[in-house]
XYZ file of N, CA and C in Angstrom:
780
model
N -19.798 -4.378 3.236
C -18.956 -5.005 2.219
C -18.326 -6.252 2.804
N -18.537 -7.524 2.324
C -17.905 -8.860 2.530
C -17.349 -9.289 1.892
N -15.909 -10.027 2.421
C -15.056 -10.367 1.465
C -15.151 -11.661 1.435
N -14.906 -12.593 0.466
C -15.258 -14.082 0.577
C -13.939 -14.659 0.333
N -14.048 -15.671 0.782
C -12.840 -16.414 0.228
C -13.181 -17.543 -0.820
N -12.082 -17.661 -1.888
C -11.932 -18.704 -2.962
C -10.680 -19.820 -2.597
N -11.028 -20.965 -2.296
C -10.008 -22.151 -2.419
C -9.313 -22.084 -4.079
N -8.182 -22.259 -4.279
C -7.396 -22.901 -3.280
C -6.169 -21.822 -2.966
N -6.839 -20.306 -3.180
C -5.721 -19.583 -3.242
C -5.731 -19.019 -1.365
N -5.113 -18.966 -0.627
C -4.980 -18.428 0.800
C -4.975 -16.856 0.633
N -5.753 -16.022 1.238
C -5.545 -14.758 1.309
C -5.226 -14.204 2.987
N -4.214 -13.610 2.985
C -3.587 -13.048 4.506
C -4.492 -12.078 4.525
N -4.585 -11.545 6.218
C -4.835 -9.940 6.231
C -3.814 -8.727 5.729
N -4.006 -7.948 5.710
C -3.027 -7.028 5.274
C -2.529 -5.840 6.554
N -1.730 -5.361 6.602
C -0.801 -4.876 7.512
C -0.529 -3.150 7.316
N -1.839 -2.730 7.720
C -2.233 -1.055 8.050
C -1.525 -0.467 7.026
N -0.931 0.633 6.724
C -0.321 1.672 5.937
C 1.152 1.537 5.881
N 1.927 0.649 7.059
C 3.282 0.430 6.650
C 3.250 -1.286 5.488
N 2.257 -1.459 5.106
C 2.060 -2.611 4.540
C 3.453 -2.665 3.540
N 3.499 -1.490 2.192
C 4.174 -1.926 0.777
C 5.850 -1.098 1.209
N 5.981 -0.747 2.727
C 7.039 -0.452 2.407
C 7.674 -1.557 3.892
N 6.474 -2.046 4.102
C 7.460 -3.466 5.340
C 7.673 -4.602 4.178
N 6.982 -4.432 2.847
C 7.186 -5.959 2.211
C 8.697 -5.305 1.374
N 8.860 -4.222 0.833
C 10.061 -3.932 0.183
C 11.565 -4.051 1.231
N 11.144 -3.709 2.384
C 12.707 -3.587 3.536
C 12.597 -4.980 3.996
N 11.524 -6.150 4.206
C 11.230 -7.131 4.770
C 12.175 -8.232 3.917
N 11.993 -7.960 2.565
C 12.739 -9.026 1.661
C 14.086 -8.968 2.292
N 14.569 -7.767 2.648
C 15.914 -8.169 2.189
C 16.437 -8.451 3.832
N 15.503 -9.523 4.467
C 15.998 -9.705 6.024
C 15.234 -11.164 6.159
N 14.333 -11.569 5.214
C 13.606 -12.808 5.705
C 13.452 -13.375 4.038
N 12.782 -14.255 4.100
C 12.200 -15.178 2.889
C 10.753 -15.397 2.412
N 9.843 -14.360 3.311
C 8.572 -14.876 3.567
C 8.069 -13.907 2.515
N 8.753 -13.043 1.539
C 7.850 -12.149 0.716
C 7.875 -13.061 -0.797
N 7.219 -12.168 -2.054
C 7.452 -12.799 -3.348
C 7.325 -11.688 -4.089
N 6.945 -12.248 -5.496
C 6.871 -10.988 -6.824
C 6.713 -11.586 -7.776
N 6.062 -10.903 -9.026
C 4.957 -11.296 -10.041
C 4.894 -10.576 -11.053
N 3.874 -10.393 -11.818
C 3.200 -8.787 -12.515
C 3.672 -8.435 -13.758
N 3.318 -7.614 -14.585
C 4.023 -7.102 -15.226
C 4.167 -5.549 -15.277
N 5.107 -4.854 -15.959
C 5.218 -2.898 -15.648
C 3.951 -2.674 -16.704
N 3.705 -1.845 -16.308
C 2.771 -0.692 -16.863
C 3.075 0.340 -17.259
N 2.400 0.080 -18.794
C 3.225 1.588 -19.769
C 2.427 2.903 -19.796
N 1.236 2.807 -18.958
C 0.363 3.705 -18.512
C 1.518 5.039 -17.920
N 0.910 5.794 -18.829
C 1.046 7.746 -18.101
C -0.284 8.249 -17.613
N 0.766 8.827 -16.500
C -0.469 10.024 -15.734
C -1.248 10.989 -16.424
N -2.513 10.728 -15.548
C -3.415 11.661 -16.747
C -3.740 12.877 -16.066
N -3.534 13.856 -16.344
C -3.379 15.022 -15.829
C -4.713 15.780 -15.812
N -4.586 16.357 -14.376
C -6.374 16.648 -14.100
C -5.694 17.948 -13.215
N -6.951 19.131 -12.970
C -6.345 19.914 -12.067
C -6.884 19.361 -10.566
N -5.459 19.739 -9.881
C -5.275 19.217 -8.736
C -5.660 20.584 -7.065
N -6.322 20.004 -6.656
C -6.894 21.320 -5.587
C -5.560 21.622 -4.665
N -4.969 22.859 -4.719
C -3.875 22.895 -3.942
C -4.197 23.783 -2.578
N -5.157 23.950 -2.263
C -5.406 24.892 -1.085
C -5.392 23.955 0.234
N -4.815 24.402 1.242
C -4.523 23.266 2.006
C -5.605 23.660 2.838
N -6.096 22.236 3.254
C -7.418 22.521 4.885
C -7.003 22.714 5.644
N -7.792 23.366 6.366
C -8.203 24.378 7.607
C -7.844 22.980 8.659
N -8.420 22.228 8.451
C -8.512 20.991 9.212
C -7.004 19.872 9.558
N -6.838 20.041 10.870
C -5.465 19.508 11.076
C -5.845 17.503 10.040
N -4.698 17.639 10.239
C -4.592 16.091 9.073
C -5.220 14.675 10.088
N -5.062 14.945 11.312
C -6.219 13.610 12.134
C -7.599 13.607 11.551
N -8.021 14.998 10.930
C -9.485 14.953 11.185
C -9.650 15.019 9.675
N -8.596 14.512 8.874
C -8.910 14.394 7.443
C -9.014 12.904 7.182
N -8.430 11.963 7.912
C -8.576 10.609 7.726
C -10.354 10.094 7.856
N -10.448 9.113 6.691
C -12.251 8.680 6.928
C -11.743 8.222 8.805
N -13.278 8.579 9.137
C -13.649 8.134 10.730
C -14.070 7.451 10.366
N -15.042 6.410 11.630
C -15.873 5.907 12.039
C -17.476 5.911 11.297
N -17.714 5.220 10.776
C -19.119 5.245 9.851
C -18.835 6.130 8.445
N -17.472 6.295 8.370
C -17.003 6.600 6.801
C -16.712 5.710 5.577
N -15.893 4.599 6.293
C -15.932 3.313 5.615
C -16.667 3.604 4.330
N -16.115 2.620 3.018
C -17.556 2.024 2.193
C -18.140 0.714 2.470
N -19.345 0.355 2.401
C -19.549 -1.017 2.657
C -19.452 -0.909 4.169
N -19.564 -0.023 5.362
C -19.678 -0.453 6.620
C -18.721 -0.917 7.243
N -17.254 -0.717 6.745
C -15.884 -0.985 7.196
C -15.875 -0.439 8.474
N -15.016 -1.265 9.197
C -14.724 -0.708 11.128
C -13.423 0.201 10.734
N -13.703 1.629 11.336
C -12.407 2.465 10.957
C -11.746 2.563 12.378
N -10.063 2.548 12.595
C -9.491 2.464 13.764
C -8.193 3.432 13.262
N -8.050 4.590 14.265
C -6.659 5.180 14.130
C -5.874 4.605 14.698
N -4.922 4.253 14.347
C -3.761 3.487 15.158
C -2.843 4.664 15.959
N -2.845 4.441 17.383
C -2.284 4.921 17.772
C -0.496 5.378 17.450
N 0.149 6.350 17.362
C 1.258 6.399 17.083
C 2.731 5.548 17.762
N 2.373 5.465 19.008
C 3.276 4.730 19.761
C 3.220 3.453 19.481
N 1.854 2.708 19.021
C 2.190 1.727 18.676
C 3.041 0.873 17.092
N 2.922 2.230 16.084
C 3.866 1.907 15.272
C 5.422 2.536 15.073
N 6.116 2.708 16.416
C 7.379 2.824 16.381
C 8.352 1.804 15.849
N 8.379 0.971 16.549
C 8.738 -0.112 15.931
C 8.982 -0.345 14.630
N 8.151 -0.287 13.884
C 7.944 -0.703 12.529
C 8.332 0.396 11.883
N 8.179 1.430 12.061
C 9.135 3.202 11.693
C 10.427 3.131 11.740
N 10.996 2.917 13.277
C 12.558 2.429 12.785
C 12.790 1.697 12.191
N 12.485 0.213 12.023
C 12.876 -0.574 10.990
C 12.912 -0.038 9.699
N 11.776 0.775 9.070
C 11.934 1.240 7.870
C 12.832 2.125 7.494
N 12.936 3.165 9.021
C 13.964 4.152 8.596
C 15.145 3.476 8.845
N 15.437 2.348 9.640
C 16.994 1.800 9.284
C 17.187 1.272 8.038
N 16.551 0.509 7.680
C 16.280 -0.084 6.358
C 16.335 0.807 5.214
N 15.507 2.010 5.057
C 15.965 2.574 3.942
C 17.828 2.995 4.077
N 18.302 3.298 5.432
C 19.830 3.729 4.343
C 20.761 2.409 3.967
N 20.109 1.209 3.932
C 20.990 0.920 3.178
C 20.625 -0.181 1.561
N 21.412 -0.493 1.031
C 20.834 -1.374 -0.078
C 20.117 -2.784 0.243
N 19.095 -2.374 -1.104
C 18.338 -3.377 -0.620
C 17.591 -4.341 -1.653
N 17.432 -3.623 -2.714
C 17.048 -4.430 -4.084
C 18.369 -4.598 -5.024
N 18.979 -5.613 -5.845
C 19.654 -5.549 -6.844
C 19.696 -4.154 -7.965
N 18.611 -4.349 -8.451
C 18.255 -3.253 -9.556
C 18.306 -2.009 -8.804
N 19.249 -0.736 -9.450
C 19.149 0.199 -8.848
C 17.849 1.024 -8.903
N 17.082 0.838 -9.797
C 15.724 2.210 -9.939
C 15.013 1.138 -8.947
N 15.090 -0.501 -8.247
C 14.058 -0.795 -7.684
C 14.622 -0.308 -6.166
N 16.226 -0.035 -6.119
C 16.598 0.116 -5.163
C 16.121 1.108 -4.199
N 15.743 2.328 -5.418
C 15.630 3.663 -5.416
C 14.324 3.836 -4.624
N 13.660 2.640 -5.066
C 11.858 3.057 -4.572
C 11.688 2.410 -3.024
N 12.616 1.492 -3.236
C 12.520 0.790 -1.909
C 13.205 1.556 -0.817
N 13.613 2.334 -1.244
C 14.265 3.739 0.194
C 14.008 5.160 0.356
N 12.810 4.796 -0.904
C 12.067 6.440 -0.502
C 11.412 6.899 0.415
N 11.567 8.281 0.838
C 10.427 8.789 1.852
C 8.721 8.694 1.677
N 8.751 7.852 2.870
C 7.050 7.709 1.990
C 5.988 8.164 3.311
N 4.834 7.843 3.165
C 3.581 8.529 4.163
C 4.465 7.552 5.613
N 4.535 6.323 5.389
C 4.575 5.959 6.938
C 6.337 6.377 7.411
N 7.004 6.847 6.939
C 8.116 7.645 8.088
C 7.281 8.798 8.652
N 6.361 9.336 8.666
C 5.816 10.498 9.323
C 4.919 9.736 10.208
N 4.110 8.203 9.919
C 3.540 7.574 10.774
C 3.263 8.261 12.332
N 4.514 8.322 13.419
C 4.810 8.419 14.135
C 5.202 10.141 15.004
N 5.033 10.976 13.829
C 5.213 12.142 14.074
C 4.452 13.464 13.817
N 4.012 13.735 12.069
C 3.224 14.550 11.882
C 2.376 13.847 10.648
N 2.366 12.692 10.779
C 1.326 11.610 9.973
C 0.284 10.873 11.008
N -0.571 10.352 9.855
C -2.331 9.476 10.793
C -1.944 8.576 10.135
N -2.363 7.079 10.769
C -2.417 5.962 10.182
C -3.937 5.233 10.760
N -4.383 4.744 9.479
C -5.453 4.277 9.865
C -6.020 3.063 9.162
N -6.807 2.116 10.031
C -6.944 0.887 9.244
C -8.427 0.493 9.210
N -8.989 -0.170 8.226
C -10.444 -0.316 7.766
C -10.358 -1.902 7.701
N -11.035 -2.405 8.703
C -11.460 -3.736 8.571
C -12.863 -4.294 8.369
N -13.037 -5.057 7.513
C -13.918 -5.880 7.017
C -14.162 -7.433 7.530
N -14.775 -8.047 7.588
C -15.182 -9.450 8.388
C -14.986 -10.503 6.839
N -15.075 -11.352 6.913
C -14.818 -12.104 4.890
C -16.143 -12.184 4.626
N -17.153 -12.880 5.873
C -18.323 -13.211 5.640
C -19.265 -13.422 7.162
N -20.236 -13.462 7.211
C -20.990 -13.944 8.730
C -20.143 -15.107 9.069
N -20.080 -15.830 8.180
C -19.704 -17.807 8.958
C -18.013 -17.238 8.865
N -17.320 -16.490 8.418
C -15.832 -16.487 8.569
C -15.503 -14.986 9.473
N -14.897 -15.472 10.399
C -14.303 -13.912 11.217
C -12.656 -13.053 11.069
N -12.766 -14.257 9.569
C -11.175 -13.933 9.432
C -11.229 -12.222 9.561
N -10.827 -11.556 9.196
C -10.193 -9.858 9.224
C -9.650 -9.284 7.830
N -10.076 -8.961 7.033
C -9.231 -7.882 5.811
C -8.783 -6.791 6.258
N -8.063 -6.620 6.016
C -7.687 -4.914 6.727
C -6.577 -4.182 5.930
N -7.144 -2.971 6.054
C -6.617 -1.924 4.720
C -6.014 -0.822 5.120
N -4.976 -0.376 4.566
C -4.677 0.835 5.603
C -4.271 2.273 5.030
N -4.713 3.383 6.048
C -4.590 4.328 5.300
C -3.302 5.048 5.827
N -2.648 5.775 4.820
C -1.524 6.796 5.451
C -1.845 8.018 5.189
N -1.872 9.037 5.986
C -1.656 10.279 5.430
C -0.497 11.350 5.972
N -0.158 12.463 5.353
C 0.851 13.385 5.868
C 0.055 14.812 5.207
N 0.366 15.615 6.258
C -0.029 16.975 5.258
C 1.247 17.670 4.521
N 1.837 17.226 3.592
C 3.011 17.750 3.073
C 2.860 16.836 1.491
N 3.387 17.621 0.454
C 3.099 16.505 -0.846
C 5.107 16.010 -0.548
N 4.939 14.769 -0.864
C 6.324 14.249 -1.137
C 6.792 13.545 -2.211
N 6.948 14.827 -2.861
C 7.503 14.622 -4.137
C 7.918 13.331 -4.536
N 9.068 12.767 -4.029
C 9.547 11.166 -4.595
C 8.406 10.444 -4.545
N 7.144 10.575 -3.285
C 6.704 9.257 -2.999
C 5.742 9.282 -4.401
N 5.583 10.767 -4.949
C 4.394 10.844 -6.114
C 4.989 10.976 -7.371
N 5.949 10.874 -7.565
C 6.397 10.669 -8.491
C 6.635 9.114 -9.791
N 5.607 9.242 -9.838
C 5.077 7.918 -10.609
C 6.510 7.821 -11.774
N 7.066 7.878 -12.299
C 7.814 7.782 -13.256
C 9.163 6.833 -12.553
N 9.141 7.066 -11.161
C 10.363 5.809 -9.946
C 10.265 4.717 -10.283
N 8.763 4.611 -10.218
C 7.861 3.519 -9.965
C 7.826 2.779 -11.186
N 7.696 3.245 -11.786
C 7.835 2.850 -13.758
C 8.877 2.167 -14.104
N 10.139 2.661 -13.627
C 11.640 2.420 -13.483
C 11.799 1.128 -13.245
N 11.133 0.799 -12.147
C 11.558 -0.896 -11.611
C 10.555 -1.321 -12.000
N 11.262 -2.357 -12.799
C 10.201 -3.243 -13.476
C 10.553 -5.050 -12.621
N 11.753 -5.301 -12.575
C 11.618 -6.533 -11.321
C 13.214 -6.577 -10.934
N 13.420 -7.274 -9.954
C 14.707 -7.288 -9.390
C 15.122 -8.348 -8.511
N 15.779 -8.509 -8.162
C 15.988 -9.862 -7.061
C 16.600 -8.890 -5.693
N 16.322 -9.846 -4.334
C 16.645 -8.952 -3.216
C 18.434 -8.740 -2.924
N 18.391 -7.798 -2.443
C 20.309 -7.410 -2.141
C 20.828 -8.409 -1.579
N 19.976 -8.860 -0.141
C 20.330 -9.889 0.836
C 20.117 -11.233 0.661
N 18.430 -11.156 -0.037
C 18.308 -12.956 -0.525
C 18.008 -13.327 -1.855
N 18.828 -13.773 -2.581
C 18.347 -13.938 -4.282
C 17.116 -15.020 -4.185
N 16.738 -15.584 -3.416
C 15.897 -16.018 -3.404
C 14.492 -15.548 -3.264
N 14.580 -14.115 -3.294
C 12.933 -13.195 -3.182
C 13.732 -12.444 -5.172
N 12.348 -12.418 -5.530
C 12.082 -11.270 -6.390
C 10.598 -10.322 -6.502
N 11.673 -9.483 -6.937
C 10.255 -8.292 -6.857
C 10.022 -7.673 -8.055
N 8.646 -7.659 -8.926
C 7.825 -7.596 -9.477
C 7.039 -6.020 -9.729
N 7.383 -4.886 -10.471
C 6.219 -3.698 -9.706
C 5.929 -3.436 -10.976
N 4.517 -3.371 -10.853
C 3.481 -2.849 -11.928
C 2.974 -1.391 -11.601
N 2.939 -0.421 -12.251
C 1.997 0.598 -12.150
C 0.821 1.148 -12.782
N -0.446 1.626 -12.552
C -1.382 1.724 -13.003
C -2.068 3.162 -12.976
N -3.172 3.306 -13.114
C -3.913 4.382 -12.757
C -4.693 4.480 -11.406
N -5.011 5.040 -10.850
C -5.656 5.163 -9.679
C -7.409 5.561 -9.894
N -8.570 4.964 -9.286
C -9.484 5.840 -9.611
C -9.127 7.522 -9.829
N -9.988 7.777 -10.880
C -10.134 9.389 -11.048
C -10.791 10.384 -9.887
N -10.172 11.472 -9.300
C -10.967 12.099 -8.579
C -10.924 13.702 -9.061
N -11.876 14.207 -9.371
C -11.477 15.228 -9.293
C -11.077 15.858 -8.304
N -9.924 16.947 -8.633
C -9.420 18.169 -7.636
C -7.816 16.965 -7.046
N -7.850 15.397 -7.676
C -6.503 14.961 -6.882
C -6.007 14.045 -7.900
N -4.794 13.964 -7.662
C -3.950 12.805 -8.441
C -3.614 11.431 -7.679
N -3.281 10.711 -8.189
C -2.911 9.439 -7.885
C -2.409 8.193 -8.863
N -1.843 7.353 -8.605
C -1.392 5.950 -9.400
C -1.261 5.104 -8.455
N -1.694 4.311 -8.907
C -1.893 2.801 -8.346
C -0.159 1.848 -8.828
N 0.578 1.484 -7.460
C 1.547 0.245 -7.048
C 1.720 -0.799 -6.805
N 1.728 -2.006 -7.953
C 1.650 -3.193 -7.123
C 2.947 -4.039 -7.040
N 3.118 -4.382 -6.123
C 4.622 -5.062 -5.691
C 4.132 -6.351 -5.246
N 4.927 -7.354 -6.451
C 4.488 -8.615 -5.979
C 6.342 -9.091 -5.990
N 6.002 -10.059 -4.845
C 7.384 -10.432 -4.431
C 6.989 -12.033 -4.609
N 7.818 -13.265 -5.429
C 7.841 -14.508 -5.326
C 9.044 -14.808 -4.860
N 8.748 -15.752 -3.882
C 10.151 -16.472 -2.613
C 10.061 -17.672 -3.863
N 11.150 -18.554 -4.129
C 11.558 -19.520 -4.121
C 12.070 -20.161 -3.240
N 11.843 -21.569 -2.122
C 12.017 -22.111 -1.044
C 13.012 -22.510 -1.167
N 13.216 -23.768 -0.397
C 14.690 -24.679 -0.655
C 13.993 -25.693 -0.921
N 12.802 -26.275 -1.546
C 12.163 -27.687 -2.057
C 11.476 -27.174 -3.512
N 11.893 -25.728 -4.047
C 11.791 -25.765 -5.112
C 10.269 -24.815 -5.045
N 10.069 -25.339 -4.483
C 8.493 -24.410 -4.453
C 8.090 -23.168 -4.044
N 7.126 -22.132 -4.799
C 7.144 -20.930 -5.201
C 6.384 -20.337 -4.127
N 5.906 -19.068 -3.527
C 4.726 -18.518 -3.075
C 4.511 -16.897 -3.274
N 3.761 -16.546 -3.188
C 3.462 -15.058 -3.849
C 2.871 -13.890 -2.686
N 3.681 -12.653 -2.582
C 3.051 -11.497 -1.675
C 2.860 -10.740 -2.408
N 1.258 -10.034 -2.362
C 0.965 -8.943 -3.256
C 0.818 -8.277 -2.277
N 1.379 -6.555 -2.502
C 1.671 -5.591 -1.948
C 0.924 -4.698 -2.829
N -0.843 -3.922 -2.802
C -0.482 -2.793 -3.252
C -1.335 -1.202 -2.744
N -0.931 -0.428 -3.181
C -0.347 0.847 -2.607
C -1.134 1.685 -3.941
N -2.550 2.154 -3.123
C -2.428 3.329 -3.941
C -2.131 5.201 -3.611
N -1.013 6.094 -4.147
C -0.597 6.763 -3.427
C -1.774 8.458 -4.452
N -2.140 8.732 -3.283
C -2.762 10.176 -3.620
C -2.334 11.481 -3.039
N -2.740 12.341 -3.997
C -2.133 13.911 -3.548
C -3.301 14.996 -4.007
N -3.723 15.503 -2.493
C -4.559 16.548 -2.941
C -4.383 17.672 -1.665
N -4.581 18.634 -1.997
C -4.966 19.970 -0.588
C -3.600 19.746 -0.095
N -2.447 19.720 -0.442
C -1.105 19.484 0.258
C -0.976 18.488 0.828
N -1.582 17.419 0.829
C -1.903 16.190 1.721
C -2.026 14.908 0.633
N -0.321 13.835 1.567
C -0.272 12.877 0.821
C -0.849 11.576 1.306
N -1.905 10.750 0.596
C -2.408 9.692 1.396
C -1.746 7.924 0.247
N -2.004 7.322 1.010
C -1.503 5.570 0.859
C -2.468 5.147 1.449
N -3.226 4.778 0.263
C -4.465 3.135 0.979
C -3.721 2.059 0.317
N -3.828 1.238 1.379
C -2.889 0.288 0.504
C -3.546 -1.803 1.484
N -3.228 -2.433 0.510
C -3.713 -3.750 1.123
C -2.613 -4.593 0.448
N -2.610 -6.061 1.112
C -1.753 -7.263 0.960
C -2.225 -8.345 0.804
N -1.742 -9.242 0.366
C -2.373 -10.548 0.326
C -1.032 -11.441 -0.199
N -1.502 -12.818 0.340
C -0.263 -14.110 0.378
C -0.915 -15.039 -0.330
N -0.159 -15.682 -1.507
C -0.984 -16.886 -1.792
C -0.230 -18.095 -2.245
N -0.298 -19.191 -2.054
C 0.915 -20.543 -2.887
C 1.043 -20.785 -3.873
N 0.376 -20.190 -5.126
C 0.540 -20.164 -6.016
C 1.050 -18.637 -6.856
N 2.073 -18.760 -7.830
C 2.203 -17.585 -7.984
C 1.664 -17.071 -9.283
N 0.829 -18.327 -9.653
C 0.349 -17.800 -11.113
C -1.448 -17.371 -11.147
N -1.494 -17.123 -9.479
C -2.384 -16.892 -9.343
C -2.958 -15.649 -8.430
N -3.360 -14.991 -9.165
C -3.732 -13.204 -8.219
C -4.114 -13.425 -6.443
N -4.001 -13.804 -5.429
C -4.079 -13.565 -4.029
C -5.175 -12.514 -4.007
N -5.259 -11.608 -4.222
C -6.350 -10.605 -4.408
C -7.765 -10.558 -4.058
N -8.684 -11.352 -3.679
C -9.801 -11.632 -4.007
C -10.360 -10.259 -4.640
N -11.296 -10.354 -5.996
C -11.919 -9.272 -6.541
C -12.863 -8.361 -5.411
N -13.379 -8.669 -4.704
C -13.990 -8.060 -3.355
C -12.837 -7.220 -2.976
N -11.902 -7.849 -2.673
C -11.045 -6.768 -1.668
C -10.696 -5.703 -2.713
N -10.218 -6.435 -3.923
C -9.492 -5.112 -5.143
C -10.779 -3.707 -4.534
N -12.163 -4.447 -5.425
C -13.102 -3.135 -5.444
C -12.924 -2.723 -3.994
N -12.939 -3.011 -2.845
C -12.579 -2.351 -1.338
C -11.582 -1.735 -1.308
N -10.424 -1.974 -1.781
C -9.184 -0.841 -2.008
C -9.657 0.528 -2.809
N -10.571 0.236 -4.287
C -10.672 1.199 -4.503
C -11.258 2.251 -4.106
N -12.671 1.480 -3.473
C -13.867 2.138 -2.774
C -13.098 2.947 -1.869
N -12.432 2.417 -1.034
C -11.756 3.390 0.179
C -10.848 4.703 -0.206
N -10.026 4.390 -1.254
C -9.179 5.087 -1.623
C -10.118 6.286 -2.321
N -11.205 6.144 -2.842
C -12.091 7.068 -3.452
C -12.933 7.959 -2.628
N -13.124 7.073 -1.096
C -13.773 8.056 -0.440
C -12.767 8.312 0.616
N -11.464 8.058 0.373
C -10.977 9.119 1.478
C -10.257 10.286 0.597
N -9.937 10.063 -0.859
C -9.992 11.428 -1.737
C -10.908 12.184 -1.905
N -12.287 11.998 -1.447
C -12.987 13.014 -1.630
C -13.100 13.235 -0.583
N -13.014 13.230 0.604
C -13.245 13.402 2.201
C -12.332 14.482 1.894
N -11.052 14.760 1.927
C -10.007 15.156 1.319
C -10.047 16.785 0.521
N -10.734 16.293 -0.975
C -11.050 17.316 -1.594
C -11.776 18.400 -1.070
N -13.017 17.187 -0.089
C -13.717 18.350 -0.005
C -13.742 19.370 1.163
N -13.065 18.811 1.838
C -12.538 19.374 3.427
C -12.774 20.852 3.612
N -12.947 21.297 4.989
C -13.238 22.866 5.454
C -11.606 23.136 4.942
């Protein structure tokens, strides 16, 4: 799977499984995020969900190596190396951080990457854009073996529809919610958090943040990707990467489902 790039929109790499909850605690400490979108009046569609938990400790539920779709490079990130970025989030969630309280609410929930570091896998799937480009896409997965209620609770998410940041009125944030591919035996909804900075010369730029969160076999996963672009009336996204978010997110729910 190759991702291409389109002028004149810039697409960033994206930033493993703490991706949509470093862009929600990030606003309210820097200027470099944005927001967009509109809410989604979409309800969950209710499927039965496999609740028997695997046999299989939760490392060996994340896609490996030659699991990828499209031939993606799969890498577990070691745990020590995302400490760092764990405390920040867990300092960051206790205190305020979005204007709007229901966006406040989402932006300090317990989500897959506070376990990052403890009884969670984090894992990231990189893609090349093209032979002649070596830029990097990279996608990331979270998982925990525990369901967490807030983080699946799609109806939070519904709640914030946009807000400006606690610390800089100059970020707003944007969250749309959607459906997630269908899997049988799991649930899921799709998060997108777009944040637009307004500069000090007037001029706009856009971070798309999104996050799709699944629950199956007692086990909560986040594939999730990012992208930056200078325009904000324009999706950052490239359609390649969208279908690569989904692709992944589909085969690490069935990796999942179908587990010993």
């Amino acid at each position: 799977m190759r991702l291409r790039t389109r002028t004149p929109r810039r697409v960033a790499i994206a930033g493993l499984a703490l991706a949509t909850a470093a862009a929600l605690t990030a606003c309210s400490s820097d200027d470099e995020n944005s927001g967009g979108a509109e809410p989604s009046g979409d309800t969950p569609t209710s499927a039965t969900v496999e609740q028997s938990a695997p046999q299989a400790p939760v490392e060996e539920l994340v896609l490996a190596e030659g699991e990828a779709p499209g031939g993606g490079v799969v890498q577990v990130i070691d745990r020590g190396l995302l400490q760092g970025a764990v405390d920040k989030l867990v300092a960051d969630q206790g205190r305020q951080l979005m204007e709007n309280p229901a966006c406040d609410k989402v932006s300090r929930l317990e989500t897959v990457s506070n376990h990052a570091t403890t009884d969670g896998v984090t894992a990231a799937v990189r893609y090349k854009q093209s032979e002649e480009d070596e830029t990097e896409h990279r996608f990331g997965i979270g998982m925990v073996g525990e369901k967490l209620d807030e983080f699946m609770d799609r109806s939070l998410y519904e709640a914030c529809t946009t807000s400006r940041s606690a610390a800089n009125p100059n970020v707003e944030l944007t969250m749309t919610v959607a459906d997630a591919p269908a899997i049988n035996g799991a649930e899921g909804f799709r998060v997108t958090s777009d944040f637009i900075t307004t500069k000090p010369d007037g001029t706009r730029s856009l971070s798309r943040a999104i996050a799709i969160h699944g629950f199956a076999r007692d086990t909560t996963v986040s594939v999730e990707y990012a992208a930056r672009g200078d325009d904000p009336a324009a999706d950052p996204v490239l359609p390649t990467a969208a279908g690569a978010l989904d692709a992944i997110y589909t085969a690490q729910m069935e990796k999942l489902v179908n587990a010993e």
